[in-house]
Amino acid sequence: MRQTRWLYILIGLAALLAVAGTGLATFYTNILWFQKVGYLSVFMKILSARATVGLLGGLFFFLVTYVNLRIVLWNRTQLTLVGGLVMPVPLSVTRRVGTFMLLASAVVGVLGGLAAYTQWHVILAFFYQTPFGIADPLFGKDAGFYIFSLPFIRLVQQHLWVALVAASVVSAAAYFLFGDLRFAPRRVILDRRARTHLSVLAASLFALKAWGYQISIWDLMYSPRGAAFGPSYTDVNAQVPAYKILVVVAALGAVLSLMGIAIRSFKWVGYSAAALVVLGLLAGYAYPSFMQQFTVSPNELAYEIPFIEHNIRFTRSAFGLDRIESVSFPATEDLTIADIQATPDIVRNFRLWDYRVMKDTYTQLQEIRMYYKFNDVDIDRYRIGGQYRQVLLSARELDIGSLPQDARTWINLHLKYTHGYGIVMSPISEMEGAGRPSFYFSDIPPVSATDLQVLRPELYFGEMANHYIIVNTKEPEFDYPRSDTEANEPTFYSGTAGVPLKSFLTRLAFALRFADYQILVSGAITPESRLVMRRNIYDRIQTVAPFFMYDNDPYIVLAEGKLYWIVDGYTVSANYPYSQPDSETGINYIRNSVKVVIDAYDGTLTFYQADTDDPIINTYAKIFPGLLKPLDSMPSYLKEHIRYPVELFRIQSRVLLTYHMTDPRVFYNKEDYWETPKEIYGGSRMEQPVEPYYIVTILPGETEPEYLLITPFTPRGKPNMTAWLGARCDPDKYGHMVLFLLPKSKLVPGPMQVESLFSQNPAISQATTLWGQGGSEVIRGNLISIPIKNSLLYVEPLYIQAAQVKIPELKRVLMYYGGRVVMGTTIEDALGQLFGDGLPEGPDGLPGPGRDVAGLAADAARLWREAQDLIQAGDWAGYGRAIEELGRVLSELESLTGGSAAESPVMPESPIQ
């Protein structure tokens, strides 16, 4: 038995040492990592804040509990356990009792410290707060009071309340056990010591309750009771007076509790508590409800107008809607072919390739090896050949989960397969072959079809890099695959990322952290080797700055031959006064205050402050000096690629559906409520909300093309378009938002009306039905409304893909303008049908929409070759589509040549021999 006991003790000690060792190793390696990335000061500031807050909170809970237990035992030499026992049990006040008190108090202290430990940011924000410069109209307090001060005040009050309630319960239980508190019929008997002690605790709780009612008055800034979010007429004229009465009653309860000590009666504590409960129900609940139901509701608008005005003003301010410029957009229908020819930058950037469709295409055509993956497809713009071009691009990342099971050795996972390789880039409006996208960048190593170059294609950091690697070992890394007959290209990392593994201690610490003994014993690791962890860009930025909210769509950028990730960061709050919370996120204040840039090769992190007027980001800048750099210091080659984030735009658009109405009467009656329109997308023809989309266009009154994020709006329950919102993305106009209001006197078709016109068109309906046969799927792409001058042109791509191997092909371009629906094979063809045939080549090399005999003959030859390839591949459905397309081209060629093309057509041989 003795040996078994010692064995258990040794096992327990070993487990304890393992846990402690892992914790110390994690702490030590964190210090090394933060020092390497250059943000050790941020780590130490958070660590010191957590430690200070946790220790002070834990010490407070410990002292409250210990002091109250000491008061219970003060001046006692003999204890008798009475409560709940048949016979009293005498005890001596020994060292063991004192030890038990310390342990019990320590447990409470640890729990309290842990609760306080997580609230470090609330306390730091309180001490470093920055005023907003806008006061609430009810109490006259700056908005910063509600965002920075009130959470701190509430935190202190709640912790005091919990600590004193716990002390009261523990003290009452101890007095009951020792016989100082006894229950008799209709009364509670207390000895003097217990009465005095519990009366003081009761008085403290009543005082805290009074403080809590005052906090509840301030919390009325978030009241949902009235016609609009925030204090309503009932809140101001009934709830506030009720809370003030309760403050006085709670304060009187504290006084009566202390008076009970002198008059030797504890019953006043009970009377005060009962009075507080009754008044809380009557004054705090019943009276405001009565006023709302019988006074306000019958004539609500008259009472609520000033409060609705406050809600509108503060909500628009909180979401940045007050910065939106509203202008009229006549939505005329007088575009001419000359107008189209005068805007080549717009036409060449018509978005025909959807990012979801393109992901399938990239996956099939450009992943090349099983261990490469495209996580998503991003949208950006570049100057290519002197032209402003919108592109789709995606990073080819390494997915070690796709390696064969027998290849997942430690060396392969951590030393050899270390990085992704290169990008794929395509123009957003061009295609080649049988409707497949053109490529600006493709293949491995990256092949460029433009003047852009990738000089550093390795991706050591990305969205899918979730495991640690060790670089500069004796084992060469796998760089990229060559042909099947050649060996893979090796490489050695030449960047600066990673913590050096120079010492045994460092290797031991990482081995404990990752529970991986290979780090300690591997002979491939040298003193020059470096361990690279937190390679996932989200993990990386959230570890350094966890107090920001980050956009869920980071995007890859090619600049100066290198690859970078850009992530948008937000400062948010749910405590802005009077502001209506967003229906999906629950926040009621947001700013895009941070742009984070991550070097995809060496992991360098740079946080740029994008909003100098935001008090929250200015507060964090004071808390963490050196964390943020001014946006002006961002290199120009990166600044060219910043864009207005879709997530922020979505939130603002949702709020704008209601809060474009600034007249309180119109707002109350919801007379002009908007909706996000719907469109038909995909092969299932299901309706879905229109997503915000990036376009290149020239805004009315401007002369140069620019990059915009836009979204349309429709009236509630109506399909016509009523407005569209644009956010400008180019650096010189970044963040400027314009709301274009369409005339109410005319019908401007909305997305679903145009979708219906497309669906009803006989030619489109017949073609999609035909293409959808034989195992193929017809995909309706995003419907894009493109502003040109003072008009709106609708464009929608039509794709076809096989059911088994998903390689979508762009087959048609649908357009709508001025009541006309057309279906073209290209952008130029569709524009020609809308605005006239025979258009000569436009300025800057923009091809005219008409196609000549040579062009049609080339298309016919191409389709013939594709048909033969499809026969050899056994794709009869594809063959049928190619022959159908060939027939259409030949018919068009016949119409141009007056029948000569049909006299001796080159017809394909029958596939049946």
PDB file of C-alpha atoms in Angstrom, residues 335 339-352 387-390 428-429 694-700 702-708 784-793 795 815 827-828 831 843-844 846:
ATOM      1  CA  LEU A 335     -26.911  56.246 -74.069  1.00  0.00           C
ATOM      2  CA  ASP A 339     -20.996  57.160 -75.205  1.00  0.00           C
ATOM      3  CA  ILE A 340     -19.880  53.528 -75.045  1.00  0.00           C
ATOM      4  CA  GLN A 341     -16.889  54.221 -77.263  1.00  0.00           C
ATOM      5  CA  ALA A 342     -15.953  57.211 -75.075  1.00  0.00           C
ATOM      6  CA  THR A 343     -15.674  55.020 -71.977  1.00  0.00           C
ATOM      7  CA  PRO A 344     -13.285  52.195 -72.911  1.00  0.00           C
ATOM      8  CA  ASP A 345     -12.027  51.838 -69.331  1.00  0.00           C
ATOM      9  CA  ILE A 346     -15.548  50.978 -68.199  1.00  0.00           C
ATOM     10  CA  VAL A 347     -16.274  48.520 -71.012  1.00  0.00           C
ATOM     11  CA  ARG A 348     -13.026  46.603 -70.673  1.00  0.00           C
ATOM     12  CA  ASN A 349     -13.776  46.151 -66.979  1.00  0.00           C
ATOM     13  CA  PHE A 350     -17.298  44.739 -67.278  1.00  0.00           C
ATOM     14  CA  ARG A 351     -17.327  41.935 -64.728  1.00  0.00           C
ATOM     15  CA  LEU A 352     -18.027  38.683 -66.570  1.00  0.00           C
ATOM     16  CA  GLN A 387      -4.567  50.525 -68.628  1.00  0.00           C
ATOM     17  CA  TYR A 388      -6.672  50.394 -65.464  1.00  0.00           C
ATOM     18  CA  ARG A 389      -7.761  46.751 -65.242  1.00  0.00           C
ATOM     19  CA  GLN A 390      -9.942  44.936 -62.747  1.00  0.00           C
ATOM     20  CA  ILE A 428     -12.367  40.120 -65.173  1.00  0.00           C
ATOM     21  CA  SER A 429     -13.855  40.556 -68.640  1.00  0.00           C
ATOM     22  CA  TYR A 694     -16.524  46.130 -57.091  1.00  0.00           C
ATOM     23  CA  ILE A 695     -16.610  47.879 -60.472  1.00  0.00           C
ATOM     24  CA  VAL A 696     -14.523  50.313 -62.473  1.00  0.00           C
ATOM     25  CA  THR A 697     -16.567  53.254 -63.691  1.00  0.00           C
ATOM     26  CA  ILE A 698     -16.586  57.017 -64.112  1.00  0.00           C
ATOM     27  CA  LEU A 699     -18.945  58.740 -61.720  1.00  0.00           C
ATOM     28  CA  PRO A 700     -21.152  61.576 -62.935  1.00  0.00           C
ATOM     29  CA  GLU A 702     -15.803  62.960 -62.968  1.00  0.00           C
ATOM     30  CA  THR A 703     -13.488  62.370 -65.907  1.00  0.00           C
ATOM     31  CA  GLU A 704     -11.244  59.528 -64.736  1.00  0.00           C
ATOM     32  CA  PRO A 705     -12.158  55.892 -64.108  1.00  0.00           C
ATOM     33  CA  GLU A 706     -12.044  54.773 -60.511  1.00  0.00           C
ATOM     34  CA  TYR A 707     -12.573  51.685 -58.399  1.00  0.00           C
ATOM     35  CA  LEU A 708     -15.901  51.557 -56.549  1.00  0.00           C
ATOM     36  CA  ILE A 784     -24.159  43.735 -62.286  1.00  0.00           C
ATOM     37  CA  SER A 785     -25.670  47.180 -62.728  1.00  0.00           C
ATOM     38  CA  ILE A 786     -23.043  49.485 -64.195  1.00  0.00           C
ATOM     39  CA  PRO A 787     -23.506  53.259 -64.080  1.00  0.00           C
ATOM     40  CA  ILE A 788     -22.390  54.897 -67.335  1.00  0.00           C
ATOM     41  CA  LYS A 789     -22.847  58.651 -67.467  1.00  0.00           C
ATOM     42  CA  ASN A 790     -26.398  59.105 -66.101  1.00  0.00           C
ATOM     43  CA  SER A 791     -27.653  55.666 -67.099  1.00  0.00           C
ATOM     44  CA  LEU A 792     -27.600  52.115 -65.741  1.00  0.00           C
ATOM     45  CA  LEU A 793     -26.585  49.175 -67.906  1.00  0.00           C
ATOM     46  CA  VAL A 795     -24.797  42.847 -67.437  1.00  0.00           C
ATOM     47  CA  MET A 815     -27.489  42.742 -71.210  1.00  0.00           C
ATOM     48  CA  ILE A 827     -19.333  42.020 -74.490  1.00  0.00           C
ATOM     49  CA  GLU A 828     -18.805  43.626 -77.881  1.00  0.00           C
ATOM     50  CA  LEU A 831     -23.244  46.018 -76.963  1.00  0.00           C
ATOM     51  CA  PRO A 843     -10.324  54.831 -78.935  1.00  0.00           C
ATOM     52  CA  ASP A 844      -7.463  53.288 -76.980  1.00  0.00           C
ATOM     53  CA  LEU A 846     -11.354  49.243 -77.634  1.00  0.00           C
TER      54      LEU A 846
END
